[in-house]
Coordinates of C-alpha atoms in Angstrom, one line a residue:
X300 CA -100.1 -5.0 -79.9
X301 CA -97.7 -3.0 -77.5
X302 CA -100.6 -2.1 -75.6
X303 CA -102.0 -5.8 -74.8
X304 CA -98.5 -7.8 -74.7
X305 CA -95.6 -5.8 -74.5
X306 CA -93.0 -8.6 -74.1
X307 CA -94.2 -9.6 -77.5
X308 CA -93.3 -6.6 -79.0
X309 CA -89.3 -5.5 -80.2
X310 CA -89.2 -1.4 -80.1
X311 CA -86.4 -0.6 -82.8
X312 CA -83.5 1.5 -81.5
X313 CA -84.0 4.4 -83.8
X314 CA -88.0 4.2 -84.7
X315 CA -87.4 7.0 -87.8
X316 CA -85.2 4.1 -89.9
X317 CA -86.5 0.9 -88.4
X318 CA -89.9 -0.4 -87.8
X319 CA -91.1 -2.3 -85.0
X320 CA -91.4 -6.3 -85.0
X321 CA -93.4 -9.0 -83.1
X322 CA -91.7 -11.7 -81.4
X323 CA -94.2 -14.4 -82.5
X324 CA -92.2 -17.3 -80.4
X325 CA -93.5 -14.9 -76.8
X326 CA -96.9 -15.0 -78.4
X327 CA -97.1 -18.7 -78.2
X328 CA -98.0 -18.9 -74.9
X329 CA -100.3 -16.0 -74.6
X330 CA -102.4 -17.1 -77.3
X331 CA -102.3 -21.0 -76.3
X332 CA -103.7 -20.3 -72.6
X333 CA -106.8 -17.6 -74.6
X334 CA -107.6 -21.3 -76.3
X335 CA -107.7 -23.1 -73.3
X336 CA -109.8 -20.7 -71.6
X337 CA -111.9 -20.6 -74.6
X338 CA -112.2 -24.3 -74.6
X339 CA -113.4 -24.1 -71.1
X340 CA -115.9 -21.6 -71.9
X341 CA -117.0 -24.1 -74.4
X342 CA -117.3 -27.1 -72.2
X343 CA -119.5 -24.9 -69.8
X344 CA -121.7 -23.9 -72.5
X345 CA -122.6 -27.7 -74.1
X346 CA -123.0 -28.4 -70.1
X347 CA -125.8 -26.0 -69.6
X348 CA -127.2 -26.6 -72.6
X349 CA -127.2 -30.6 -71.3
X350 CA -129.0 -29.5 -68.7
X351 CA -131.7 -27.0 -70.5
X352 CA -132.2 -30.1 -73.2
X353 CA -133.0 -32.6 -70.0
X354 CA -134.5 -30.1 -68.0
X355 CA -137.2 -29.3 -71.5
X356 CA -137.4 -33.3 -72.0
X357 CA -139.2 -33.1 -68.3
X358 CA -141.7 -30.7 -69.1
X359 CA -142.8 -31.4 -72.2
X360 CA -143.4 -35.0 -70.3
X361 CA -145.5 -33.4 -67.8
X362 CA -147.4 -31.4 -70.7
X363 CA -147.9 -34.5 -72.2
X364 CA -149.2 -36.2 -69.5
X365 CA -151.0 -33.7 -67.9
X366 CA -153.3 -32.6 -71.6
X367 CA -154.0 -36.7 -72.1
X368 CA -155.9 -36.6 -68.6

């Protein structure tokens, strides 16, 4: 955890009698803009896959039409 989000992390004063903590309240933030960007991701995705449904829709129309001739 130190290594990815350092301000999240409270180093003890004497590590050989106290254990490190998180300080969950400066990970709030952090972990709210990794589900925005996440939802973005998402929105992208069902976009393209929009386009790829229209985009099959089309050809199997011109199969269609082009095996009944």
């Amino acid at each position: 955890m130190f290594n990815v989000i350092p301000e999240a992390v409270i180093k003890p004063i004497d590590e050989s009698q106290e254990l490190w903590s998180i300080s969950y309240e400066k990970l709030t933030p952090v972990l709210i803009k990794s589900i925005q960007e996440q939802q973005q991701q998402i929105q992208k995705q069902q976009s393209e896959i929009e386009t790829l449904k229209n985009e099959l829709e089309i050809i199997k129309q011109i199969l269609k039409t082009s095996s009944v001739k």
